[in-house]
Amino acid sequence: MEHPSQPSVRHFDHCPWLFADEATEEQRAAQREVQRAVGGDTGIGERCYVAESAAVFPDRLRLGDDSYIAAHAYVTGELDTGSHCTLNPFTTVRGNVVLGHGVRIGAHTSLLGFNHSMAPDRPVYRQPLTSRGIRVGDDVWIGSHVIVVDGVTIGDHCVIGAGAVVTRDLPAWSVAAGNPARVLRDRREVRGAGAVEAEVEVEVAMDPVAAAAVSGVRPDEGRTPATRPAPDPEPRAVAAGHPQPTPHDRRAVQTAKAADTEAAAAAPERRSDDNRTPTTRPAPEPGAAAAGNAERAPHDRRGVQVAAPAVGAEVADLPGIRPGGGRTPATRPAPDPGPRAATLAGFADTARDQAARLLDRCWDGEQYVDRPGAVPTVRAHCDAVEIADLLLGAVPEHLTAEEHIGRLSGLQDPKSGLVPEFGEPLPVADADGFIGEGAALYHVLCLGYALDLLGPGLPHPVCGVRDMTSRQLIARLEALPWRTGAWGAGAWVDSLATAAHWNLRHDDGGDNGHGTPEALFGWLLTRADPWTGMWGRPSAEEGRLQVVNGYYRLTRGSFAQFGLPVPYPERVVDAVLDHARDARHFGPGRENACNVLDVAHPLWLCTRQLGRDADGYRSGEIRDWAERQLATVLPRWQDGRGFGFGPGAAGPGPDPGLQGTEMWLAIIWYLADLLDRSGELGYRPRGIHRPEPARQGIGGLS
């Protein structure tokens, strides 16, 4: 029985922000039971609260740290939130909805990430459901009594006024209100509180529904004051009363799609250029939303509940997963060499036992090919050297070590230091002396590290980088396509920085690129976006794909390779985890080696910089993601053939080959190390994907 002086469950349901500081141990235990009882595929972060009176029946729920679902909220379908997200009393969230970090949703607001078709050939109740989904960026404040319809994307840092009906995309930093909602101004414009108040009052005066909804309710308080308080410096009238989120979760401005059609809430085909793939589902049977509510596992030491992914019967043996869903509870004793430990170790033993077979498969009698039937490439030979070193601690047995060195060293042009592809002419350098694109850029990495593993390293400096002036380098960096092709820009920086690293090993009387790293790091450190820690901008078509993948390539060759700390590591973690929730790139069956590596490495790099303890920044979400990825990838090993790169247009495709195998072996190490379990593998990357810096600092940056 609750003590009369203690807040009741009903009190916390309506004021969940008080729970962390005021709840008793009994109430905390009861809340854990409420969270465990939530059905569907559920993962709930640390310091979260789910109201006992809320109707939460998800197919999939990911609730980020420090988030809550308040009294009488109604949640169905698939909801994925970042940290510090709030669903205030009587909020409705249905269908496919993704929220960023620091999203505040006012009372009585509805986010409806599904729709009915309305063809005239059948009654409405027999119409199938469609779902494009709703995506909400970071640091977004949605007021009370707002309706957001299916297919809408709301950019980062938006504020939406009470009673608005959002029928089309809103660009980042918008202040919007009305029915249909329209952009009133850019939030970054500095205005006094009175100007904001007058602006919104004019807007809602045009719309009786919106005007009736502007009631002055503070979601933090759950009460409607009898008289409206005087406006304060925050735009309370705009969003019906939640304090503005702190800068902690803010990110870069996101480029939102333009939407020219103001569709009604029921329109199933709002616009033709929507980047989400529509899915059609039959209308649910009564009670279907609550079907399959398996018992949830207890909280682990990070306070996250996770259901076992559906990857087959072997899921119980995969890392961090146990039958019945969820991860190991906090009271679990030290692990013994049981199924969890055996999975990674067993996988590595299998890979080692089969390494010679998969290398044989990719040797055509004269040269290495990525997979049978493919043409020989420089990268295939280098991948073979990396795989043999990683798994066997030896060179591929088809050639002696001296023959491997002779063949690979002979590929580098002694005059330019560049390495063309087999059968292709030497690349033509640009005006500043270095190349801008093509396979030769990656050959600086793969050939250099293959020869590094074999002993001698690249025999010649990369002259275009050695002779490039700081002025030329800055001009090239400024001209890279950061807005439209951040991956290509990051790949170019990776190649240039790696060439500078190799050049520093040579001493032929020239500068050898000694000035290049200082100029490069100076430019990078002053151009990193403080909201994301990255370079480049997201797009409506690809989300953060180009930016995150470019970040991996850029930091691999620069900050990681030279052992220097990256700027804004917390913001990087925020942006990367947000990207990792993008179903376009990480939906079932859509992961490829590039996309997973380009999330795993930045998370690893930043967590090592921030601290690797279990209570580190967003550690629960990071470990949860790493466990799910391991559970997905380990069963994909094909005996004697290795890993396929993965689906999609990028890379060599899903057939097993040397590139996919080399990359996934490194990815598995990084995922395991994020879980502090890489020692079970018995291998550690030493080539391109080595975790240790290749050198420690440079000049005044060391």
XYZ file of C-alpha atoms in Angstrom:
702
model
C 0.000 0.000 0.000
C 1.329 3.415 -0.899
C 2.117 5.838 1.910
C -0.257 8.812 1.905
C 2.693 11.219 1.528
C 4.039 9.401 -1.515
C 2.787 10.239 -5.024
C 0.471 7.530 -6.315
C 0.757 5.547 -9.521
C -2.054 7.682 -10.917
C -0.005 10.762 -10.075
C 3.077 9.405 -11.894
C 0.977 8.303 -14.856
C -0.034 11.916 -15.409
C 3.306 13.417 -14.299
C 5.886 10.810 -15.353
C 8.750 13.331 -15.292
C 8.569 13.117 -11.487
C 9.006 9.351 -11.338
C 12.824 9.179 -11.500
C 13.247 11.433 -8.454
C 10.217 10.620 -6.309
C 9.225 6.967 -6.786
C 9.688 4.419 -4.042
C 11.506 1.136 -4.623
C 8.161 -0.655 -4.670
C 6.878 1.707 -7.327
C 10.036 1.197 -9.376
C 9.624 -2.548 -9.182
C 5.992 -2.208 -10.252
C 7.044 -0.029 -13.193
C 9.513 -2.690 -14.318
C 6.646 -5.157 -14.354
C 4.545 -2.767 -16.432
C 7.373 -2.464 -18.958
C 7.889 -6.222 -19.087
C 4.184 -6.691 -19.790
C 4.291 -4.572 -22.939
C 3.736 -6.863 -25.912
C 5.319 -7.110 -29.332
C 9.002 -6.728 -30.166
C 9.947 -4.332 -27.392
C 13.126 -2.585 -26.244
C 12.836 0.041 -23.486
C 15.806 2.167 -22.501
C 17.088 3.427 -19.192
C 15.059 5.700 -16.899
C 11.926 5.317 -18.990
C 8.334 5.324 -17.776
C 5.267 3.681 -19.294
C 2.004 4.687 -17.652
C -0.060 1.824 -16.278
C -3.162 3.512 -17.693
C -1.671 3.827 -21.196
C -2.834 1.439 -23.927
C 0.492 0.282 -25.400
C 0.059 -2.616 -27.828
C 2.947 -2.327 -30.310
C 4.102 -4.638 -33.029
C 7.519 -3.110 -32.411
C 8.588 -0.566 -29.785
C 11.979 1.017 -29.213
C 11.787 3.623 -26.460
C 15.028 5.564 -26.034
C 16.614 6.464 -22.700
C 14.873 9.033 -20.492
C 11.608 8.828 -22.441
C 8.049 8.298 -21.233
C 4.556 7.351 -22.323
C 2.071 9.159 -20.098
C -1.487 8.477 -18.917
C -4.078 7.197 -21.394
C -1.718 7.386 -24.360
C -2.614 4.970 -27.156
C 0.306 3.321 -28.975
C 0.029 0.637 -31.662
C 2.026 -0.386 -34.709
C 5.758 0.391 -34.836
C 7.194 3.212 -32.732
C 10.919 3.951 -32.634
C 12.115 6.881 -30.495
C 15.415 8.438 -29.599
C 16.296 9.593 -26.094
C 14.409 12.245 -24.116
C 11.128 11.762 -25.996
C 7.772 12.378 -24.316
C 4.290 11.197 -25.218
C 2.099 13.262 -22.934
C -1.380 12.291 -21.644
C -3.929 11.141 -24.234
C -1.397 11.137 -27.057
C -2.139 8.718 -29.914
C 0.709 7.199 -31.927
C -0.259 4.549 -34.471
C 1.231 2.943 -37.547
C 4.889 3.347 -38.452
C 6.373 6.299 -36.539
C 10.042 7.199 -35.961
C 11.015 9.991 -33.566
C 14.469 11.508 -33.197
C 15.967 12.715 -29.922
C 14.366 15.311 -27.700
C 10.905 15.119 -29.264
C 8.106 16.616 -27.138
C 4.540 15.657 -28.036
C 1.728 17.567 -26.334
C -1.443 16.134 -24.822
C -4.233 14.906 -27.113
C -1.953 14.944 -30.174
C -2.216 12.183 -32.806
C 0.546 10.860 -35.027
C -1.203 8.562 -37.504
C 1.376 6.650 -39.502
C -1.143 4.651 -41.517
C -4.127 5.271 -43.741
C -7.076 3.574 -45.479
C -7.422 3.325 -49.195
C -10.803 4.519 -50.438
C -11.430 2.830 -53.767
C -15.116 2.723 -54.697
C -15.127 -1.044 -55.288
C -15.678 -2.030 -51.641
C -17.038 -0.672 -48.337
C -14.724 1.454 -46.247
C -14.444 -1.151 -43.525
C -13.025 -3.615 -46.078
C -10.429 -1.213 -47.437
C -6.802 -2.299 -46.878
C -4.478 -0.254 -44.706
C -1.490 1.529 -46.195
C 1.480 2.992 -44.367
C 4.172 5.349 -45.553
C 5.099 6.205 -42.000
C 5.869 9.420 -40.124
C 9.416 10.581 -39.454
C 10.152 13.281 -36.880
C 13.648 14.738 -36.526
C 15.562 15.773 -33.415
C 14.699 18.596 -31.016
C 11.084 18.838 -32.182
C 8.211 20.292 -30.144
C 4.694 19.297 -31.199
C 1.928 21.091 -29.315
C -1.382 19.822 -27.956
C -4.260 18.690 -30.190
C -2.018 18.443 -33.252
C -2.717 15.849 -35.963
C 0.143 14.548 -38.140
C -1.013 12.383 -41.042
C 0.715 9.466 -42.732
C 3.633 10.144 -45.056
C 4.853 13.325 -43.345
C 8.479 14.087 -42.457
C 9.099 16.783 -39.837
C 12.645 18.129 -39.933
C 14.999 18.705 -37.015
C 14.344 21.565 -34.566
C 10.724 22.225 -35.660
C 8.021 23.730 -33.435
C 4.368 22.981 -34.322
C 1.586 25.071 -32.816
C -1.407 23.700 -30.933
C -4.276 22.415 -33.043
C -2.247 22.222 -36.261
C -3.026 19.577 -38.876
C 0.244 18.605 -40.560
C -0.434 17.204 -44.034
C 2.917 17.760 -45.706
C 6.626 17.800 -44.898
C 8.086 20.587 -42.765
C 11.710 21.622 -43.295
C 14.150 21.819 -40.406
C 13.836 24.781 -38.027
C 10.223 25.506 -39.079
C 7.732 27.157 -36.758
C 4.376 25.999 -38.159
C 0.692 26.213 -37.225
C -2.796 26.107 -38.732
C -5.050 23.690 -40.668
C -3.401 22.683 -42.896
C -0.176 23.604 -41.112
C 1.992 26.146 -42.858
C 5.451 27.458 -42.050
C 5.284 30.803 -40.230
C 8.981 31.445 -39.943
C 12.419 29.932 -39.335
C 12.949 29.179 -35.657
C 16.493 30.567 -35.808
C 15.091 34.048 -36.393
C 15.397 35.851 -33.073
C 12.108 37.442 -32.017
C 10.609 38.596 -28.779
C 7.982 36.527 -27.014
C 5.257 39.046 -27.847
C 5.966 38.811 -31.571
C 5.741 35.023 -31.462
C 2.507 35.148 -29.474
C 0.901 37.600 -31.898
C 2.061 35.617 -34.896
C 0.430 32.400 -33.724
C -2.722 34.133 -32.527
C -3.211 35.577 -36.026
C -2.762 32.091 -37.472
C -5.215 30.320 -35.184
C -7.746 33.124 -35.526
C -8.122 31.988 -39.133
C -8.962 28.484 -37.928
C -11.642 27.969 -35.236
C -10.486 24.387 -34.576
C -6.924 25.493 -33.936
C -8.100 28.440 -31.860
C -10.175 26.193 -29.637
C -7.160 23.967 -29.088
C -4.826 26.711 -27.855
C -5.632 26.326 -24.192
C -2.374 26.995 -22.418
C -2.027 23.386 -21.224
C 1.412 22.554 -19.995
C 2.166 18.880 -20.765
C 4.667 18.893 -17.914
C 1.871 19.702 -15.496
C -1.133 17.937 -16.961
C -3.385 20.801 -15.832
C -5.258 23.587 -17.599
C -4.851 26.876 -15.754
C -7.950 28.972 -15.266
C -6.248 32.009 -16.737
C -3.628 32.015 -19.393
C -0.236 33.080 -17.989
C 1.717 35.931 -19.479
C 4.055 34.783 -22.246
C 7.602 33.912 -21.222
C 10.720 34.090 -23.401
C 10.037 30.604 -24.798
C 7.351 30.186 -27.498
C 4.876 28.548 -25.156
C 1.865 29.727 -27.132
C 3.226 28.074 -30.235
C 3.445 24.569 -28.882
C 1.030 24.601 -25.995
C 3.523 24.480 -23.249
C 6.567 22.276 -23.034
C 9.953 23.716 -22.137
C 12.247 24.037 -25.103
C 14.604 21.040 -25.394
C 18.184 21.649 -24.377
C 20.996 21.757 -26.931
C 22.030 18.274 -25.751
C 20.095 16.485 -28.472
C 20.173 19.013 -31.294
C 21.666 18.096 -34.600
C 22.380 19.492 -38.040
C 19.805 21.091 -40.258
C 18.138 18.360 -42.280
C 17.207 19.069 -45.881
C 13.531 18.227 -46.154
C 11.714 17.394 -49.386
C 9.547 20.005 -50.963
C 5.937 18.967 -51.103
C 3.724 20.827 -53.537
C 0.446 19.020 -52.881
C -1.619 19.912 -49.816
C -3.326 16.568 -49.397
C -6.202 15.892 -47.077
C -5.703 13.588 -44.126
C -7.443 10.698 -45.856
C -5.567 10.918 -49.175
C -3.732 7.619 -49.645
C -1.375 8.890 -52.340
C -0.261 12.263 -51.037
C 2.646 12.731 -53.443
C 4.511 10.664 -55.989
C 8.061 11.460 -54.901
C 7.799 10.140 -51.346
C 10.985 8.302 -50.449
C 9.329 5.671 -48.313
C 8.111 2.403 -49.745
C 4.366 1.961 -49.147
C 3.283 -1.258 -47.572
C -0.166 -2.730 -47.736
C -1.625 -4.644 -44.825
C -5.057 -6.146 -44.395
C -7.305 -4.582 -41.855
C -6.551 -6.110 -38.441
C -8.919 -8.528 -36.821
C -10.368 -7.484 -33.465
C -7.764 -7.988 -30.810
C -4.956 -8.495 -33.305
C -3.005 -5.551 -31.990
C -2.497 -7.307 -28.698
C -1.781 -10.734 -30.138
C 1.544 -12.384 -29.426
C 2.289 -10.479 -26.248
C 5.041 -12.757 -25.061
C 6.398 -12.341 -21.554
C 9.146 -9.744 -21.551
C 12.569 -10.416 -20.166
C 13.860 -8.617 -17.058
C 15.947 -5.471 -17.433
C 19.632 -6.068 -17.938
C 22.229 -3.879 -16.290
C 21.535 -1.155 -18.866
C 17.793 -1.238 -18.195
C 16.864 -2.266 -21.753
C 14.383 -4.953 -22.647
C 14.886 -6.558 -26.047
C 12.960 -9.366 -27.650
C 14.929 -12.028 -29.526
C 15.163 -11.296 -33.253
C 13.447 -13.730 -35.558
C 16.491 -15.368 -37.147
C 15.616 -19.008 -36.677
C 15.999 -21.687 -34.076
C 19.650 -20.847 -33.459
C 18.735 -17.485 -31.940
C 19.081 -18.813 -28.399
C 22.792 -19.361 -29.055
C 23.491 -15.973 -30.549
C 25.358 -13.318 -28.582
C 23.367 -11.655 -25.846
C 20.115 -13.468 -26.691
C 18.390 -16.050 -24.555
C 15.179 -18.005 -25.073
C 12.057 -16.017 -24.233
C 13.529 -12.708 -25.406
C 15.578 -10.090 -23.654
C 19.159 -9.973 -22.446
C 20.905 -11.062 -19.337
C 19.476 -9.563 -16.104
C 21.633 -7.491 -13.804
C 21.909 -10.271 -11.212
C 23.452 -12.763 -13.624
C 26.727 -14.223 -12.311
C 29.954 -14.056 -14.297
C 29.489 -15.805 -17.662
C 30.650 -19.350 -18.052
C 31.840 -20.903 -21.338
C 28.266 -21.721 -22.342
C 26.297 -20.996 -25.517
C 26.892 -17.240 -25.494
C 30.648 -17.566 -25.276
C 30.675 -20.506 -27.668
C 28.884 -18.598 -30.427
C 31.603 -16.071 -31.218
C 34.421 -18.486 -30.477
C 32.706 -21.212 -32.478
C 32.153 -18.888 -35.407
C 35.811 -17.816 -35.402
C 36.977 -21.454 -35.233
C 34.745 -22.296 -38.193
C 36.073 -19.346 -40.182
C 39.667 -20.318 -39.452
C 39.045 -23.944 -40.391
C 37.504 -22.883 -43.711
C 39.793 -19.954 -44.557
C 42.007 -21.968 -46.888
C 38.976 -23.320 -48.755
C 37.432 -19.903 -49.373
C 40.802 -18.522 -50.542
C 41.193 -21.492 -52.904
C 37.732 -20.739 -54.252
C 38.862 -17.230 -55.246
C 42.196 -18.197 -56.848
C 41.783 -18.720 -60.583
C 45.165 -20.370 -61.004
C 46.986 -17.133 -61.759
C 45.337 -14.324 -59.812
C 42.748 -13.607 -57.130
C 39.133 -12.838 -58.005
C 36.479 -11.623 -55.597
C 34.347 -14.713 -56.335
C 34.320 -17.403 -59.003
C 33.494 -15.976 -62.403
C 34.593 -12.428 -61.544
C 37.582 -10.721 -63.152
C 40.858 -10.401 -61.207
C 41.259 -7.107 -59.334
C 43.892 -5.418 -57.213
C 41.467 -5.341 -54.297
C 40.794 -9.095 -54.504
C 44.501 -9.853 -54.038
C 44.697 -7.410 -51.131
C 41.547 -8.856 -49.522
C 43.074 -12.344 -49.765
C 46.174 -11.109 -47.925
C 44.001 -9.473 -45.222
C 41.829 -12.576 -44.691
C 44.810 -14.900 -44.466
C 46.527 -12.596 -41.962
C 43.360 -12.194 -39.893
C 42.362 -15.855 -39.667
C 45.580 -17.787 -40.291
C 48.365 -15.402 -39.308
C 50.045 -16.276 -42.590
C 50.118 -15.332 -46.258
C 47.770 -16.981 -48.792
C 49.515 -20.231 -49.722
C 49.096 -19.879 -53.491
C 52.246 -17.733 -53.590
C 55.255 -17.363 -51.340
C 55.576 -14.219 -49.252
C 58.260 -12.936 -51.632
C 55.972 -13.566 -54.621
C 53.093 -11.726 -52.975
C 55.377 -8.770 -52.209
C 56.838 -8.753 -55.695
C 53.471 -8.813 -57.419
C 51.860 -6.166 -55.243
C 54.878 -3.827 -55.121
C 55.109 -3.956 -58.898
C 51.600 -2.537 -59.239
C 52.597 0.919 -57.946
C 53.743 3.408 -60.554
C 57.121 4.657 -59.277
C 56.701 8.156 -60.729
C 53.218 9.054 -59.456
C 52.824 6.507 -56.647
C 49.379 5.590 -58.001
C 48.049 2.075 -58.595
C 45.769 1.510 -61.601
C 43.315 -1.370 -61.887
C 44.427 -4.405 -63.867
C 44.148 -3.673 -67.566
C 43.410 0.030 -67.087
C 45.680 2.992 -67.842
C 47.342 5.019 -65.129
C 44.872 7.610 -63.753
C 45.394 11.173 -64.909
C 46.076 13.461 -61.967
C 44.128 16.680 -61.474
C 45.740 20.111 -61.489
C 46.789 19.823 -57.836
C 48.614 16.559 -58.542
C 46.187 14.043 -56.974
C 43.267 12.118 -58.468
C 39.623 12.776 -57.679
C 37.874 9.429 -58.108
C 38.169 5.846 -59.311
C 39.557 2.539 -58.055
C 43.045 3.982 -57.655
C 41.824 6.012 -54.664
C 40.967 2.845 -52.730
C 44.177 1.148 -53.909
C 46.101 3.667 -51.784
C 44.418 1.965 -48.819
C 44.188 -1.691 -49.766
C 47.554 -2.077 -51.498
C 49.310 -0.031 -48.833
C 47.919 -2.114 -45.985
C 48.420 -5.437 -47.787
C 52.098 -4.590 -48.245
C 52.189 -3.330 -44.658
C 50.985 -6.747 -43.470
C 53.533 -8.471 -45.692
C 56.337 -6.273 -44.320
C 57.795 -3.695 -46.669
C 54.918 -1.247 -47.192
C 54.428 0.862 -50.311
C 57.743 1.186 -52.158
C 57.124 4.737 -53.444
C 55.524 7.914 -52.069
C 52.232 9.163 -53.501
C 53.673 12.185 -55.237
C 50.457 14.135 -55.777
C 49.887 14.254 -52.018
C 53.550 14.793 -51.241
C 53.763 17.844 -53.486
C 50.309 19.326 -52.800
C 50.449 22.732 -51.123
C 48.213 23.666 -48.231
C 46.465 26.189 -50.453
C 45.736 23.501 -53.052
C 44.503 21.108 -50.374
C 42.094 23.656 -48.889
C 40.777 24.510 -52.344
C 40.169 20.809 -53.058
C 38.435 20.281 -49.709
C 36.179 23.262 -50.307
C 35.258 21.914 -53.762
C 34.309 18.396 -52.620
C 30.572 17.551 -52.918
C 29.753 17.661 -49.216
C 26.065 18.483 -49.763
C 25.322 16.069 -52.614
C 27.918 13.317 -52.190
C 29.292 13.238 -48.649
C 30.378 9.611 -49.056
C 32.572 10.450 -52.042
C 34.001 13.451 -50.222
C 34.815 11.319 -47.181
C 36.379 8.612 -49.370
C 38.640 11.207 -50.991
C 39.806 12.453 -47.574
C 40.422 8.834 -46.518
C 42.665 8.250 -49.525
C 44.539 11.533 -49.171
C 45.157 11.074 -45.432
C 46.295 7.475 -45.946
C 48.663 8.575 -48.710
C 50.061 11.190 -46.313
C 50.545 8.430 -43.734
C 52.505 6.274 -46.192
C 54.500 9.284 -47.393
C 55.670 10.043 -43.866
C 57.557 6.732 -43.988
C 59.649 7.917 -46.930
C 62.593 10.268 -46.757
C 63.809 11.330 -50.184
C 64.563 14.941 -49.402
C 61.086 16.226 -50.204
C 58.361 17.428 -47.881
C 56.672 14.002 -48.188
C 53.314 15.339 -47.149
C 54.467 16.601 -43.749
C 52.354 19.731 -44.211
C 49.296 17.903 -45.515
C 47.995 16.463 -42.208
C 48.158 19.782 -40.362
C 46.236 21.580 -43.090
C 43.766 18.710 -43.384
C 42.993 18.480 -39.679
C 42.789 22.236 -39.357
C 40.127 22.352 -42.070
C 38.212 19.359 -40.690
C 38.148 20.625 -37.112
C 36.803 24.019 -38.155
C 34.179 22.586 -40.537
C 32.642 19.849 -38.375
C 28.952 20.501 -37.740
C 28.513 21.054 -33.975
C 25.024 19.499 -34.122
C 26.217 16.178 -35.609
C 30.021 16.177 -35.398
C 29.980 15.337 -39.110
C 30.627 16.844 -42.498
C 27.895 17.078 -45.116
C 24.117 17.294 -45.005
C 21.369 14.644 -45.079
C 18.870 14.421 -47.914
C 15.208 13.517 -48.083
C 15.964 10.705 -50.528
C 18.703 8.932 -48.538
C 18.422 10.372 -45.041
C 21.821 10.335 -43.324
C 23.281 7.517 -45.465
C 25.792 9.631 -47.377
C 26.748 11.638 -44.290
C 27.330 8.666 -41.959
C 29.087 6.529 -44.561
C 31.244 9.493 -45.520
C 31.999 10.110 -41.842
C 33.352 6.576 -41.474
C 35.645 6.875 -44.492
C 36.832 10.326 -43.517
C 37.577 9.529 -39.867
C 39.091 6.116 -40.656
C 41.844 7.700 -42.693
C 42.279 10.833 -40.602
C 41.376 10.877 -36.900
C 41.432 7.107 -36.329
C 44.538 6.427 -38.414
C 46.473 9.272 -36.781
C 45.196 8.568 -33.251
C 43.472 11.930 -32.765
C 40.140 12.561 -30.977
C 37.110 13.284 -33.141
C 35.121 16.478 -32.489
C 31.704 16.347 -30.799
C 31.634 12.579 -30.120
C 28.263 12.657 -28.299
C 26.634 14.337 -31.289
C 28.182 11.740 -33.591
C 26.655 8.959 -31.513
C 23.270 10.683 -31.704
C 23.434 11.068 -35.481
C 24.707 7.536 -36.099
C 22.067 5.887 -33.915
C 19.405 7.959 -35.633
C 20.680 6.724 -39.003
C 20.767 3.126 -37.761
C 16.991 3.306 -37.226
C 16.358 4.183 -40.884
C 14.441 1.225 -42.291
C 15.433 2.173 -45.827
C 18.973 1.033 -45.070
C 18.576 -1.174 -41.996
C 15.241 -2.854 -42.561
C 15.072 -6.678 -42.625
C 17.305 -7.993 -45.398
C 18.580 -4.526 -46.363
C 21.855 -4.386 -44.433
C 25.068 -4.535 -46.431
C 28.652 -4.567 -45.225
C 29.310 -0.886 -45.955
C 26.254 0.379 -44.120
C 26.821 -1.753 -41.003
C 30.555 -1.045 -40.849
C 29.896 2.662 -41.290
C 27.732 2.604 -38.147
C 29.792 0.162 -36.083
C 33.151 1.916 -36.508
C 31.982 5.461 -35.609
C 30.154 4.079 -32.547
C 33.279 2.167 -31.540
C 35.538 5.164 -32.167
C 33.363 7.545 -30.153
C 32.671 5.172 -27.255
C 36.400 4.572 -26.852
C 36.892 8.312 -26.715
C 33.993 8.890 -24.301
C 34.689 5.863 -22.109
C 33.760 2.232 -22.589
C 31.983 1.533 -19.304
C 28.416 0.236 -19.311
C 27.109 3.591 -18.078
C 28.738 5.531 -20.897
C 26.892 7.791 -23.291
C 23.867 5.883 -24.722
C 25.710 2.646 -24.035
C 22.526 0.622 -23.645
C 21.297 1.540 -27.130
C 24.732 0.943 -28.654
C 25.072 -2.491 -27.106
C 21.528 -3.367 -28.051
C 22.219 -2.433 -31.679
C 25.488 -4.399 -31.710
C 23.773 -7.497 -30.331
C 21.035 -7.343 -32.941
C 23.560 -6.972 -35.737
C 25.596 -9.938 -34.515
C 22.442 -12.006 -34.246
C 21.696 -11.136 -37.864
C 25.104 -11.571 -39.481
C 26.598 -14.668 -37.851
C 24.074 -17.077 -39.419
C 24.910 -15.637 -42.856
C 28.325 -17.328 -43.011
C 28.310 -19.859 -45.841
C 30.548 -22.890 -45.342
C 33.675 -22.738 -47.451
C 32.494 -19.534 -49.142
C 32.446 -16.851 -46.455
C 30.167 -13.816 -46.455
C 28.363 -11.979 -49.211
C 28.702 -8.208 -49.198
C 24.928 -7.786 -49.029
C 21.932 -6.562 -50.989
C 21.565 -3.299 -52.839
C 23.274 -1.564 -55.697
C 26.504 -0.834 -53.809
C 29.307 -3.377 -53.672
C 29.654 -6.754 -55.354
C 26.257 -8.088 -54.284
C 24.971 -10.894 -52.083
C 27.169 -13.743 -53.400
C 29.964 -14.766 -51.005
C 33.340 -13.330 -51.926
C 36.591 -11.908 -50.615
C 35.364 -8.326 -50.174
C 32.263 -9.320 -48.231
C 34.233 -11.792 -46.113
C 37.048 -9.369 -45.286
C 34.619 -6.610 -44.351
C 32.222 -8.731 -42.289
C 35.080 -10.326 -40.334
C 36.197 -6.831 -39.311
C 32.598 -5.750 -38.615
C 32.040 -8.752 -36.343
C 35.155 -7.808 -34.385
C 33.908 -4.230 -33.889
C 30.408 -5.386 -32.912
C 31.869 -7.875 -30.443
C 34.207 -5.241 -29.009
C 31.265 -2.878 -28.466
C 29.968 -5.681 -26.223
C 33.418 -6.215 -24.610
C 33.515 -9.703 -26.145
C 36.009 -9.402 -28.995
C 38.496 -11.555 -27.099
C 36.276 -14.552 -27.775
C 37.039 -14.308 -31.483
C 40.766 -14.900 -31.156
C 41.535 -12.482 -33.980
C 42.037 -8.747 -34.306
C 42.166 -6.721 -37.535
C 45.638 -5.436 -38.458
C 45.046 -3.992 -41.913
C 42.645 -1.357 -43.238
C 40.205 -1.939 -40.395
C 42.737 -2.047 -37.574
C 41.404 -0.553 -34.324
C 44.776 0.870 -33.244
C 46.096 4.064 -34.838
C 48.670 3.468 -37.552
C 50.603 6.401 -36.108
C 50.118 8.611 -33.063
C 49.419 12.227 -33.965
C 51.285 14.542 -36.290
C 53.283 17.671 -35.507
C 51.453 19.958 -33.112
C 48.368 17.722 -33.219
C 49.958 14.747 -31.435
